[in-house]
XYZ file of C-alpha atoms in Angstrom:
771
model
C -11.006 -24.393 -20.795
C -10.113 -24.265 -17.139
C -6.442 -24.261 -16.352
C -5.851 -26.496 -13.280
C -3.628 -25.307 -10.452
C -0.094 -26.318 -11.182
C 1.040 -28.589 -8.392
C 4.656 -28.881 -9.295
C 5.688 -26.727 -6.343
C 3.297 -28.620 -4.078
C 5.546 -31.604 -3.550
C 8.546 -29.395 -2.712
C 6.552 -27.381 -0.256
C 5.132 -30.468 1.449
C 8.713 -31.771 1.772
C 9.738 -28.465 3.273
C 6.971 -28.781 5.731
C 8.107 -32.219 6.854
C 11.687 -31.158 7.436
C 10.537 -28.335 9.646
C 8.814 -30.769 11.956
C 5.836 -28.468 12.134
C 3.373 -30.122 9.751
C 0.942 -31.283 12.357
C -1.110 -28.105 12.170
C -1.756 -28.679 8.480
C -3.027 -32.222 9.005
C -6.625 -31.163 8.947
C -8.287 -31.047 5.580
C -9.074 -27.692 4.055
C -12.690 -27.087 4.865
C -13.266 -24.669 2.015
C -13.113 -26.803 -1.122
C -13.402 -25.918 -4.731
C -11.182 -24.549 -7.417
C -10.784 -21.132 -5.833
C -7.697 -20.369 -7.845
C -8.800 -21.689 -11.231
C -8.812 -19.171 -14.076
C -11.187 -19.126 -17.032
C -9.109 -18.385 -20.079
C -9.340 -19.195 -23.736
C -6.622 -21.592 -24.739
C -7.576 -21.567 -28.384
C -8.186 -18.681 -30.814
C -9.978 -15.647 -29.404
C -13.683 -16.177 -29.206
C -16.276 -13.726 -30.367
C -17.092 -12.628 -26.791
C -14.163 -11.575 -24.659
C -14.022 -12.362 -20.994
C -14.284 -8.760 -19.964
C -16.658 -6.696 -17.899
C -19.151 -4.849 -19.981
C -20.255 -2.467 -17.259
C -21.674 0.844 -18.140
C -21.022 3.127 -15.135
C -24.266 4.594 -14.032
C -27.104 4.265 -11.465
C -28.703 1.001 -10.653
C -32.400 0.334 -11.118
C -35.187 -1.678 -9.558
C -36.194 -3.414 -12.842
C -33.452 -5.604 -14.223
C -32.755 -5.326 -17.941
C -31.504 -8.187 -20.089
C -28.110 -7.797 -21.678
C -27.566 -8.477 -25.380
C -26.922 -12.041 -26.232
C -23.257 -13.080 -25.702
C -22.487 -10.102 -23.507
C -21.912 -10.197 -19.786
C -24.834 -8.630 -17.887
C -23.926 -4.980 -17.233
C -23.960 -3.877 -13.593
C -24.259 -0.255 -12.679
C -21.271 1.523 -11.314
C -21.186 5.322 -11.362
C -18.077 6.960 -10.142
C -14.763 5.392 -9.268
C -14.934 4.078 -5.688
C -12.697 2.082 -3.465
C -14.581 -0.127 -1.017
C -13.589 -0.316 2.645
C -15.297 -2.894 4.780
C -13.732 -3.104 8.218
C -11.628 -6.151 9.125
C -12.583 -7.708 12.383
C -9.016 -7.467 13.619
C -8.256 -3.861 12.571
C -9.699 -2.123 15.587
C -8.405 -0.351 18.674
C -9.843 0.465 22.096
C -12.479 3.137 21.848
C -11.216 6.582 22.750
C -11.590 7.276 26.431
C -12.432 3.659 27.239
C -10.437 2.017 30.051
C -8.978 -1.398 29.562
C -11.535 -2.878 31.893
C -14.352 -0.511 30.985
C -17.597 -1.664 29.406
C -17.109 -5.341 30.372
C -20.019 -7.667 30.586
C -20.494 -9.825 33.684
C -17.800 -12.381 34.023
C -15.622 -11.098 31.167
C -11.892 -10.555 31.646
C -9.721 -8.144 29.819
C -6.944 -10.783 29.770
C -9.102 -13.869 28.950
C -7.205 -16.634 27.196
C -8.349 -19.945 25.779
C -7.879 -22.760 28.252
C -4.822 -25.075 27.898
C -5.199 -28.266 25.984
C -6.056 -31.275 28.248
C -3.612 -34.111 28.757
C -6.082 -37.012 29.158
C -9.364 -38.146 27.419
C -11.240 -37.623 30.671
C -9.972 -34.068 30.953
C -10.858 -33.540 27.334
C -14.466 -34.651 27.846
C -14.819 -32.516 30.938
C -13.323 -29.475 29.137
C -15.681 -29.854 26.147
C -18.637 -30.118 28.416
C -17.640 -27.021 30.322
C -16.927 -25.225 27.017
C -20.433 -26.034 25.707
C -21.970 -24.754 28.968
C -19.938 -21.546 28.611
C -21.224 -21.015 25.038
C -24.766 -21.647 26.178
C -24.371 -19.007 28.877
C -23.125 -16.431 26.481
C -25.903 -17.266 23.967
C -28.472 -16.600 26.701
C -26.810 -13.344 27.949
C -26.519 -11.912 24.372
C -30.050 -12.973 23.354
C -28.905 -14.958 20.265
C -29.872 -18.477 19.221
C -26.800 -19.950 17.481
C -23.029 -19.840 17.896
C -22.728 -18.291 14.527
C -24.881 -15.340 15.619
C -22.702 -15.048 18.685
C -19.605 -14.903 16.470
C -21.167 -12.169 14.390
C -22.081 -10.261 17.622
C -18.365 -10.541 18.705
C -17.209 -9.200 15.376
C -19.677 -6.312 15.601
C -18.146 -5.356 18.994
C -14.660 -5.440 17.488
C -15.521 -3.392 14.432
C -18.168 -1.144 15.963
C -20.873 -2.182 13.459
C -24.573 -2.952 13.552
C -25.238 -0.234 16.096
C -22.654 -1.519 18.605
C -19.871 0.782 19.880
C -16.346 -0.331 19.151
C -15.440 -2.289 22.268
C -13.121 -5.206 21.491
C -13.111 -6.177 25.232
C -16.682 -7.294 24.959
C -15.792 -9.623 22.056
C -12.937 -11.198 23.988
C -14.978 -13.644 26.212
C -17.324 -14.546 23.365
C -14.430 -15.454 21.029
C -12.633 -17.302 23.771
C -15.749 -19.351 24.598
C -16.301 -20.283 20.931
C -12.613 -21.172 20.480
C -12.640 -23.331 23.576
C -15.714 -25.142 22.250
C -13.916 -26.357 19.097
C -14.773 -29.989 18.694
C -18.129 -29.902 20.419
C -21.476 -30.683 18.887
C -22.838 -27.262 19.671
C -20.177 -25.231 17.866
C -19.314 -26.199 14.350
C -15.644 -26.438 13.336
C -16.004 -23.517 10.952
C -17.423 -21.203 13.606
C -14.800 -22.312 16.166
C -11.913 -21.805 13.676
C -13.205 -18.421 12.554
C -13.505 -17.342 16.217
C -9.883 -18.538 16.852
C -8.575 -16.488 13.982
C -10.466 -13.394 15.134
C -9.113 -13.890 18.641
C -5.602 -14.441 17.265
C -5.878 -11.188 15.277
C -6.728 -9.359 18.486
C -3.631 -10.675 20.240
C -1.346 -10.184 17.254
C -2.432 -6.565 16.732
C -3.063 -5.663 20.384
C -6.735 -4.858 19.656
C -8.285 -4.351 23.057
C -5.732 -6.632 24.702
C -1.957 -6.671 25.286
C -0.090 -7.706 22.200
C 0.973 -11.347 22.553
C 2.465 -12.861 19.380
C 3.111 -16.263 21.073
C -0.540 -16.680 21.993
C -1.603 -15.438 18.561
C 0.605 -18.065 16.903
C -0.933 -20.863 19.009
C -4.451 -19.765 18.096
C -3.575 -19.524 14.441
C -2.108 -23.036 14.563
C -5.225 -24.332 16.336
C -7.426 -23.011 13.444
C -4.885 -24.023 10.780
C -5.026 -27.602 12.072
C -8.687 -27.610 11.044
C -7.741 -26.458 7.525
C -8.905 -22.859 8.035
C -7.255 -20.861 5.179
C -7.093 -17.496 6.885
C -5.193 -19.012 9.823
C -2.759 -20.697 7.342
C -2.306 -17.373 5.615
C -1.551 -15.568 8.896
C 1.059 -18.161 9.765
C 2.569 -17.929 6.298
C 3.032 -14.158 6.748
C 4.521 -14.609 10.204
C 7.116 -17.078 9.028
C 7.978 -15.495 5.728
C 8.306 -11.957 7.145
C 10.091 -12.866 10.351
C 8.282 -10.190 12.397
C 7.619 -11.542 15.822
C 8.696 -15.051 14.832
C 11.946 -16.590 13.609
C 12.255 -16.425 9.889
C 11.274 -19.784 8.301
C 10.713 -19.317 4.596
C 10.032 -22.974 3.595
C 7.436 -23.342 6.306
C 5.867 -20.020 5.573
C 5.550 -20.738 1.813
C 3.955 -24.078 2.686
C 1.305 -22.353 4.745
C 0.738 -19.827 1.975
C 0.308 -22.578 -0.574
C -2.333 -24.470 1.443
C -4.109 -21.181 2.281
C -4.258 -20.255 -1.429
C -5.627 -23.657 -2.252
C -8.350 -23.143 0.428
C -9.365 -19.797 -1.121
C -7.473 -17.234 0.991
C -7.271 -14.128 -1.194
C -4.365 -12.797 0.786
C -2.385 -16.011 0.156
C -3.255 -15.865 -3.512
C -1.895 -12.335 -3.695
C 1.298 -13.372 -1.946
C 1.955 -16.347 -4.254
C 0.991 -14.432 -7.369
C 3.521 -11.706 -6.395
C 6.216 -14.241 -5.766
C 5.757 -16.052 -9.089
C 5.484 -12.733 -10.975
C 8.835 -11.424 -9.758
C 10.624 -14.628 -8.694
C 10.655 -13.839 -4.968
C 11.505 -16.934 -2.941
C 9.941 -18.940 -5.805
C 10.706 -19.594 -9.483
C 9.601 -16.784 -11.762
C 6.557 -18.037 -13.727
C 4.127 -15.622 -15.373
C 1.388 -18.261 -15.998
C 1.390 -19.292 -12.320
C 1.220 -15.648 -11.202
C -1.795 -15.314 -13.543
C -3.495 -18.260 -11.910
C -3.274 -16.649 -8.513
C -3.957 -13.012 -9.441
C -6.976 -13.587 -11.720
C -9.412 -14.981 -9.131
C -8.486 -12.172 -6.696
C -9.097 -9.567 -9.431
C -12.420 -11.209 -10.221
C -13.458 -10.805 -6.569
C -12.495 -7.161 -6.587
C -14.477 -6.540 -9.781
C -17.536 -8.377 -8.419
C -17.290 -6.351 -5.232
C -16.950 -3.074 -7.158
C -20.033 -3.926 -9.186
C -22.127 -5.078 -6.243
C -21.371 -2.443 -3.573
C -22.317 1.118 -4.241
C -20.364 3.324 -1.909
C -17.375 2.877 0.339
C -14.530 4.553 2.123
C -11.549 5.610 0.078
C -8.202 3.906 0.839
C -5.676 6.696 1.349
C -2.258 5.428 0.368
C 0.385 7.309 2.367
C 4.079 7.013 1.574
C 6.537 7.579 4.382
C 9.638 9.647 3.530
C 12.447 11.453 5.420
C 10.608 14.739 4.836
C 7.296 13.182 5.829
C 8.146 10.456 8.357
C 4.549 10.105 9.647
C 2.904 10.436 6.273
C 1.163 13.742 6.787
C 0.022 13.336 10.321
C -3.464 14.851 10.968
C -3.285 17.832 13.223
C -5.613 20.342 14.843
C -5.147 22.399 11.673
C -6.937 19.668 9.653
C -9.933 19.824 12.056
C -9.874 23.633 11.719
C -10.116 23.291 7.955
C -13.118 20.976 8.246
C -14.773 23.395 10.638
C -14.099 26.237 8.225
C -15.705 24.285 5.374
C -18.722 23.559 7.587
C -19.071 27.250 8.496
C -18.729 28.278 4.851
C -21.301 25.614 3.792
C -23.811 27.005 6.301
C -23.186 30.466 4.782
C -24.029 29.103 1.352
C -20.676 28.337 -0.203
C -21.239 25.870 -2.969
C -17.583 24.770 -3.022
C -17.682 24.029 0.685
C -20.935 22.091 0.287
C -19.493 19.988 -2.507
C -16.307 19.328 -0.573
C -18.120 18.199 2.524
C -20.464 16.110 0.348
C -17.471 14.260 -1.141
C -15.776 13.759 2.229
C -19.001 12.417 3.845
C -19.800 10.215 0.852
C -16.397 8.506 0.814
C -15.359 8.885 4.431
C -12.026 10.640 3.915
C -9.703 13.113 5.743
C -11.060 12.006 9.131
C -14.723 12.648 8.183
C -16.776 9.498 8.827
C -18.694 8.008 5.843
C -22.316 9.155 5.979
C -24.265 9.026 2.737
C -27.334 10.786 4.305
C -25.147 13.725 5.302
C -23.535 13.677 1.843
C -26.989 13.777 0.200
C -27.880 16.845 2.277
C -24.788 18.771 1.197
C -25.286 17.869 -2.490
C -28.919 18.958 -2.249
C -27.942 22.391 -0.943
C -25.356 22.768 -3.726
C -27.896 21.581 -6.343
C -30.345 24.190 -5.143
C -27.726 26.826 -6.076
C -27.496 25.386 -9.572
C -24.174 23.511 -9.244
C -23.926 20.911 -12.058
C -21.560 18.682 -10.113
C -24.171 18.376 -7.408
C -26.759 17.388 -10.030
C -24.490 14.526 -11.134
C -23.975 13.229 -7.624
C -27.717 13.427 -6.784
C -28.547 11.621 -10.053
C -26.111 8.906 -9.112
C -27.506 8.536 -5.595
C -31.127 8.425 -6.799
C -30.232 5.944 -9.508
C -28.542 3.607 -7.105
C -30.716 4.294 -4.083
C -27.864 5.493 -1.913
C -29.104 7.489 1.008
C -32.514 7.868 -0.676
C -35.199 5.689 -2.129
C -34.234 4.462 -5.654
C -35.937 6.598 -8.317
C -34.960 6.512 -11.996
C -37.151 9.392 -12.977
C -35.543 11.752 -10.443
C -32.107 10.495 -11.422
C -32.765 11.312 -15.055
C -34.047 14.718 -14.092
C -30.813 15.598 -12.271
C -28.694 14.138 -15.053
C -30.526 16.231 -17.634
C -29.939 19.427 -15.602
C -26.227 18.721 -15.347
C -25.916 17.703 -19.004
C -27.618 20.852 -20.116
C -24.720 22.742 -18.546
C -22.145 20.643 -20.328
C -21.103 18.690 -17.149
C -19.299 15.574 -18.226
C -20.295 13.200 -15.355
C -23.936 14.198 -15.895
C -23.615 13.517 -19.617
C -22.137 10.106 -18.854
C -24.940 9.358 -16.385
C -27.648 10.325 -18.907
C -25.908 8.233 -21.546
C -25.887 5.241 -19.223
C -29.699 5.553 -18.652
C -30.233 5.493 -22.421
C -27.714 2.671 -22.827
C -29.826 0.324 -20.731
C -33.257 1.875 -20.900
C -33.482 2.870 -17.248
C -36.454 5.223 -16.904
C -36.309 6.077 -20.639
C -36.686 4.229 -23.915
C -33.442 2.422 -24.645
C -31.379 4.125 -27.340
C -27.816 3.091 -28.015
C -27.566 6.000 -30.448
C -28.362 8.622 -27.836
C -26.168 6.852 -25.319
C -23.229 6.904 -27.748
C -23.683 10.620 -28.274
C -23.702 11.481 -24.603
C -20.727 9.215 -23.906
C -18.753 10.874 -26.680
C -19.516 14.352 -25.327
C -18.319 13.350 -21.834
C -15.285 11.515 -23.188
C -14.160 14.560 -25.125
C -13.871 16.294 -21.768
C -11.696 13.444 -20.482
C -14.339 11.649 -18.348
C -12.943 8.220 -17.334
C -16.392 6.596 -16.926
C -17.463 7.737 -20.358
C -14.336 6.275 -21.916
C -15.057 3.029 -20.121
C -18.598 2.975 -21.382
C -17.485 3.685 -24.929
C -15.112 0.736 -24.649
C -17.980 -1.419 -23.393
C -20.176 -0.443 -26.385
C -17.393 -1.118 -28.883
C -16.426 -4.523 -27.365
C -20.108 -5.629 -27.300
C -21.177 -3.963 -30.529
C -24.003 -1.978 -28.906
C -25.130 0.686 -31.409
C -21.719 0.543 -33.090
C -19.716 -1.970 -35.160
C -17.774 -4.234 -32.831
C -14.183 -3.128 -32.689
C -11.644 -4.471 -30.235
C -9.043 -1.881 -31.170
C -11.351 0.981 -30.387
C -12.465 -0.713 -27.161
C -8.820 -1.113 -26.183
C -8.221 2.514 -26.882
C -11.008 3.751 -24.675
C -10.265 1.261 -21.868
C -6.643 2.504 -21.927
C -7.682 6.130 -21.569
C -9.972 5.199 -18.686
C -7.372 3.062 -17.003
C -4.878 5.919 -17.087
C -7.203 7.706 -14.686
C -7.267 4.580 -12.398
C -10.602 3.055 -13.416
C -10.664 -0.366 -11.833
C -12.966 -2.124 -14.330
C -11.025 -0.687 -17.251
C -7.777 -2.084 -15.774
C -9.499 -5.523 -15.430
C -10.738 -5.440 -19.042
C -7.331 -4.511 -20.350
C -5.852 -7.443 -18.524
C -8.381 -9.795 -20.115
C -7.886 -8.357 -23.559
C -4.095 -8.703 -23.414
C -4.535 -12.201 -22.006
C -6.816 -13.291 -24.823
C -5.254 -11.275 -27.660
C -8.203 -8.993 -28.250
C -7.180 -5.749 -29.935
C -3.585 -6.381 -28.928
C -1.072 -9.204 -29.075
C -1.423 -11.912 -26.441
C 0.913 -11.121 -23.527
C 0.952 -12.780 -20.119
C 3.389 -10.294 -18.666
C 1.203 -7.291 -19.640
C -2.016 -8.984 -18.613
C -0.787 -9.997 -15.195
C 0.372 -6.480 -14.450
C -3.076 -5.150 -15.072
C -4.623 -7.882 -12.998
C -2.160 -7.264 -10.185
C -3.243 -3.596 -10.141
C -6.871 -4.607 -9.830
C -6.216 -7.264 -7.151
C -4.442 -4.714 -4.971
C -7.594 -2.529 -4.922
C -9.522 -4.955 -2.706
C -10.791 -4.053 0.783
C -7.765 -5.713 2.357
C -5.807 -2.689 1.256
C -7.429 -0.782 4.185
C -4.561 -2.048 6.283
C -2.517 0.791 4.747
C -4.864 3.263 6.393
C -4.851 1.275 9.612
C -1.057 1.262 9.675
C -0.921 4.994 9.069
C -3.403 5.562 11.979
C -1.167 3.460 14.257
C 1.871 5.552 13.315
C -0.031 8.717 14.138
C -0.823 7.258 17.585
C 2.853 6.594 18.196
C 2.666 2.721 17.997
C 5.946 1.352 16.731
C 5.108 -2.354 16.351
C 1.551 -2.474 15.096
C 2.437 -0.647 11.791
C 5.108 -3.340 11.136
C 2.584 -6.135 11.519
C 0.022 -4.409 9.270
C 2.480 -3.411 6.615
C 4.173 -6.838 6.601
C 0.902 -8.575 5.629
C 0.512 -6.344 2.545
C 4.250 -6.376 1.824
C 4.231 -10.170 1.541
C 1.282 -9.733 -0.834
C 3.334 -7.521 -3.141
C 2.059 -4.079 -2.207
C 5.006 -1.844 -3.163
C 3.946 1.040 -0.900
C 3.734 -1.286 2.071
C 7.252 -2.643 1.296
C 8.607 0.879 1.024
C 6.972 2.035 4.249
C 8.027 -1.063 6.125
C 11.628 -0.641 4.990
C 11.489 3.035 5.987
C 10.276 2.288 9.526
C 12.965 -0.366 10.001
C 15.619 1.938 8.560
C 14.571 4.756 10.907
C 14.716 2.502 13.884
C 18.084 1.079 12.921
C 19.568 4.554 12.482
C 18.144 6.007 15.704
C 17.873 3.066 18.175
C 19.772 -0.003 16.798
C 20.032 -1.580 20.260
C 16.370 -1.417 20.989
C 14.307 -4.429 20.056
C 11.482 -4.049 17.625
C 9.242 -7.151 17.395
C 12.279 -9.142 18.584
C 14.522 -7.672 15.920
C 17.528 -5.479 16.714
C 20.968 -4.363 15.482
C 22.078 -5.738 12.174
C 18.877 -7.779 11.788
C 16.976 -4.515 11.543
C 19.183 -3.445 8.604
C 18.875 -6.887 7.053
C 15.082 -6.750 7.090
C 15.093 -3.229 5.774
C 17.461 -4.235 3.022
C 15.081 -7.094 1.972
C 12.093 -4.725 1.798
C 14.014 -1.990 -0.032
C 15.135 -4.653 -2.541
C 11.529 -5.809 -3.173
C 10.273 -2.194 -3.474
C 13.119 -1.376 -5.916
C 12.237 -4.493 -7.943
C 8.793 -2.899 -8.494
C 10.242 0.421 -9.648
C 10.714 2.419 -6.462
C 13.489 4.923 -7.231
C 13.991 5.936 -3.603
C 14.420 2.288 -2.693
C 17.146 1.995 -5.319
C 18.853 4.958 -3.757
C 18.649 3.468 -0.257
C 20.000 0.161 -1.509
C 23.016 2.034 -2.831
C 23.555 3.529 0.595
C 23.257 0.152 2.314
C 25.812 -1.425 0.074
C 28.101 1.586 0.266
C 28.128 1.799 4.097
C 27.638 -1.959 4.727
C 24.280 -1.742 6.571
C 22.949 -5.284 6.970
C 25.380 -6.533 4.351
C 29.067 -6.517 3.562
C 30.366 -3.359 1.877
C 30.089 -3.871 -1.890
C 30.936 -0.691 -3.792
C 30.140 -2.251 -7.177
C 26.656 -3.111 -5.953
C 26.274 0.484 -4.631
C 27.287 1.821 -8.036
C 24.663 -0.489 -9.692
C 21.812 0.798 -7.536
C 22.902 4.444 -7.706
C 23.039 4.183 -11.473
C 19.516 2.624 -11.640
C 18.223 5.540 -9.574
C 20.130 8.090 -11.617
C 18.551 6.762 -14.818
C 15.206 7.873 -13.299
C 16.591 11.396 -12.861
C 17.226 11.122 -9.140
C 19.493 14.048 -8.205
C 20.941 12.398 -5.095
C 21.923 9.303 -6.989
C 23.589 11.399 -9.644
C 25.482 13.240 -6.963
C 26.599 9.927 -5.280
C 27.723 8.530 -8.629
C 29.737 11.679 -9.283
C 31.415 11.374 -5.877
C 32.308 7.770 -6.593
C 33.713 8.660 -9.992
C 35.736 11.482 -8.417
C 37.316 9.155 -5.810
C 37.460 6.010 -7.837
C 35.147 4.086 -5.474
C 33.658 0.978 -7.038
C 34.595 2.097 -10.533
C 37.466 3.660 -12.454
C 38.385 7.215 -11.413
C 37.156 9.653 -14.023
C 37.089 13.399 -13.361
C 35.181 14.204 -16.515
C 32.332 11.763 -15.704
C 32.324 13.036 -12.138
C 31.817 16.605 -13.339
C 29.169 15.450 -15.792
C 27.191 13.781 -13.073
C 27.530 16.690 -10.715
C 26.150 18.996 -13.407
C 23.314 16.587 -14.089
C 22.416 16.628 -10.355
C 22.262 20.376 -10.361
C 20.010 20.316 -13.470
C 17.678 17.680 -11.977
C 17.321 19.517 -8.640
C 17.973 23.295 -8.530
C 18.110 23.156 -4.748
C 21.288 21.085 -5.075
C 23.190 24.033 -6.639
C 25.255 24.936 -3.568
C 26.217 21.318 -2.616
C 27.186 20.680 -6.224
C 29.337 23.821 -6.382
C 31.210 22.763 -3.218
C 31.650 19.298 -4.654
C 33.025 20.792 -7.871
C 35.455 22.805 -5.786
C 36.669 19.642 -4.131
C 36.873 18.026 -7.537
C 39.216 20.773 -8.829
C 41.296 20.457 -5.651
C 41.577 16.715 -6.273
C 42.782 17.300 -9.783
C 45.407 19.727 -8.496
C 46.387 17.320 -5.740
C 46.844 14.429 -8.167
C 48.849 16.645 -10.605
C 51.078 18.003 -7.813
C 51.690 14.898 -5.734
C 50.962 12.051 -8.154
C 48.686 10.509 -5.512
C 45.224 9.356 -6.430
C 43.789 9.109 -2.945
C 41.953 12.089 -1.713
C 43.536 13.818 1.393
C 39.972 14.131 2.808
C 39.485 10.373 2.501
C 42.877 9.815 4.085
C 41.846 11.943 7.030
C 38.530 10.186 7.328
C 40.104 6.760 7.320
C 42.600 7.834 10.004
C 39.846 9.208 12.261
C 37.853 6.076 11.687
C 40.789 3.922 12.941
C 41.120 6.084 16.058
C 37.437 6.353 16.746
C 35.720 9.705 17.193
C 35.865 9.510 20.985
C 39.262 10.277 22.480
C 40.529 11.994 19.332
C 43.351 14.486 19.804
C 44.528 16.997 17.248
C 48.152 16.134 17.965
C 47.543 12.704 16.464
C 47.362 14.415 13.054
C 51.165 14.884 13.126
C 52.476 11.800 14.910
C 51.942 8.086 15.228
C 50.477 5.649 12.705
C 48.486 7.263 9.956
C 49.972 10.699 10.591
C 49.403 13.257 7.794
C 52.365 14.704 5.926
C 52.937 18.469 5.540
C 51.576 18.666 2.003
C 48.288 17.019 3.108
C 47.931 19.540 5.817
C 48.747 22.341 3.430
C 46.037 21.344 0.923
C 43.521 21.072 3.783
C 44.447 24.541 5.056
C 44.210 26.028 1.610
C 40.756 24.397 1.139
C 39.492 25.909 4.305
C 40.902 29.365 3.404
C 39.424 29.170 -0.091
C 36.004 28.180 1.245
C 36.116 31.081 3.703
C 37.032 33.541 0.960
C 34.225 32.333 -1.317
C 31.667 32.557 1.503
C 32.900 36.057 2.438
C 32.668 37.276 -1.203
C 29.168 35.811 -1.498
C 28.058 37.714 1.639
C 29.590 40.943 0.312
C 27.746 40.613 -2.993
C 24.475 39.898 -1.195
C 24.600 43.182 0.780
C 22.482 46.014 -0.641
C 24.470 49.165 -1.740
C 24.681 51.935 0.862
C 22.099 54.672 0.413
C 23.504 57.850 -1.103
C 23.673 60.876 1.185
C 21.926 63.883 -0.284
C 22.705 67.326 1.115
C 19.918 69.844 0.866
C 21.123 73.339 0.684
């Protein structure tokens, strides 16, 4: 049956809204009704037909075939693709365009919605003027309805439908539609949608100066009409605290109402919170209720759309702080490939075909150009090109759909033992597209491709076993093949595994396992393109826009967004703590970074565990807690992180946060050297200090390191104004034996370094006398 949305948390959230005195904007009823977050599950024993996608991955056809009774209608999907439609807000000013360039008559680069009137007469006058303004823009743009005008504005923002990307041209159109909210001419849905698009522009600085205050007001205006996306945006603002004061109760309330209204972003955010117990009680069944509808939308999109731009997930690290910034060298590589392709290089033709098909590495998506490169490679007899051409003809991508031509290319590739071609040919036989349907032949081709590790073939075999097409129905075999396909990132296989674990098909029922699979699917939606947008903003040197973009995904549970957001905050805190970043500075920067590192670590990020150890050790954004530092270092060390092992060894050696133990210290130092060979020299120096500590303790009976004593003394004095004479006099002065051990350490280090240099020198050449 249908599991209704649990409303236990609803009353608490509504109460939180009331106490924040900001509930007026939620007074409007949600305009998108329906059970957008309901989940179809099987509460009783598993039924004969599982709620999974039986989707052979191959080319689509013009003539629709009927699926076997009791089986979901298969939809064609050849090749693993990630779809990337452009969000209306994720745009920037076109390169070379001035802030005031390309404006239409009467438009202003700083246009803002008019202030709310104070009297009914003013309200009537304003509405009349607003209607007249919309009529004027309808006439000037040659469209008949406000909805068409809204679509025209979004096309200007995104650079779609043949319009160049010029957000400034959208600004007056959106402002006029927003101002006409409440008029007879402009429906509430159109006005609210326009307000959200306009708010996105001000929030992200898309074609206008960034203004979070104005964005918030516009979001509130649309949220007051029950617009879910506006409620979601406000929920992110208040739960993340970027640009607004942190207000978790109010933010969660907005997220709840947005999820009820069908906002996929809000459903992701609440599913993540219930899954891991973030700011909400941990409840797997509630997480499932939120994740499942989002996963269903992703699967439906993957089945319906045929090609799209890949989402490149970039992780920021100290070694790669800008995530592999594109440089002139990248353009040179592309130019080299183009030159090689013209000279007849099949590898270059295939590479350019892939880049053009998916739109990756700075190459714009262009299926027509991709087809041309594949055709050149196919003319040289390249089997991979045969497969891609068969796929494009089968689905009608860049060419007219033609099953006969698709089969011809698949046969050529299969004859050369090419796995994707074998899978494509098997799919054509599976559904009878252009050939007589034969499950037996389909099974044979799928098995040949699967033996070579083809993910699509494993998925198709799983679909045949779960539906009993040409084979005896077997959930265990279906689970096996779906698992092998999912290991290679196959979206539909991940979804089917989630449904099978949820319903106990081929595996024990497990909510926790099912929801993890569904979460992985839900995070593959087009909204993930904000990761790419944030990376582009970093490359352009923008410091605030990446935070806004990452924060939206971080609140939705994207681990890479949480990690990158924490990294950016950490870098700013370490380099410019007194400089405000979205209104955050000093210790608040560290506090926000700590929160994001904690969430990333909760999802298995080892580097985040290491950073948490550092934060608790040094007291960044939190009081110094050595025991907590040990806990996080140990968690990272269990994942073979060499730095964490080294840090644990140091803490064992000095008795920081745990009992002093020289043997465990040496063991962890040795483990660090084994885990990372490049750590050999630091480990050897640390072992030298460890031996000196042992001698120091045996000789003096003291347990505190003389180096730590020196550091504490310098810390009390402060680095500035430090004088060497203070080592011997005044409070905290070192005794003679401390100075002696320090001097001996320095001498020993010098001797070791000198001997290593001597050994590294090549032997002098022998002098040969010729008589």
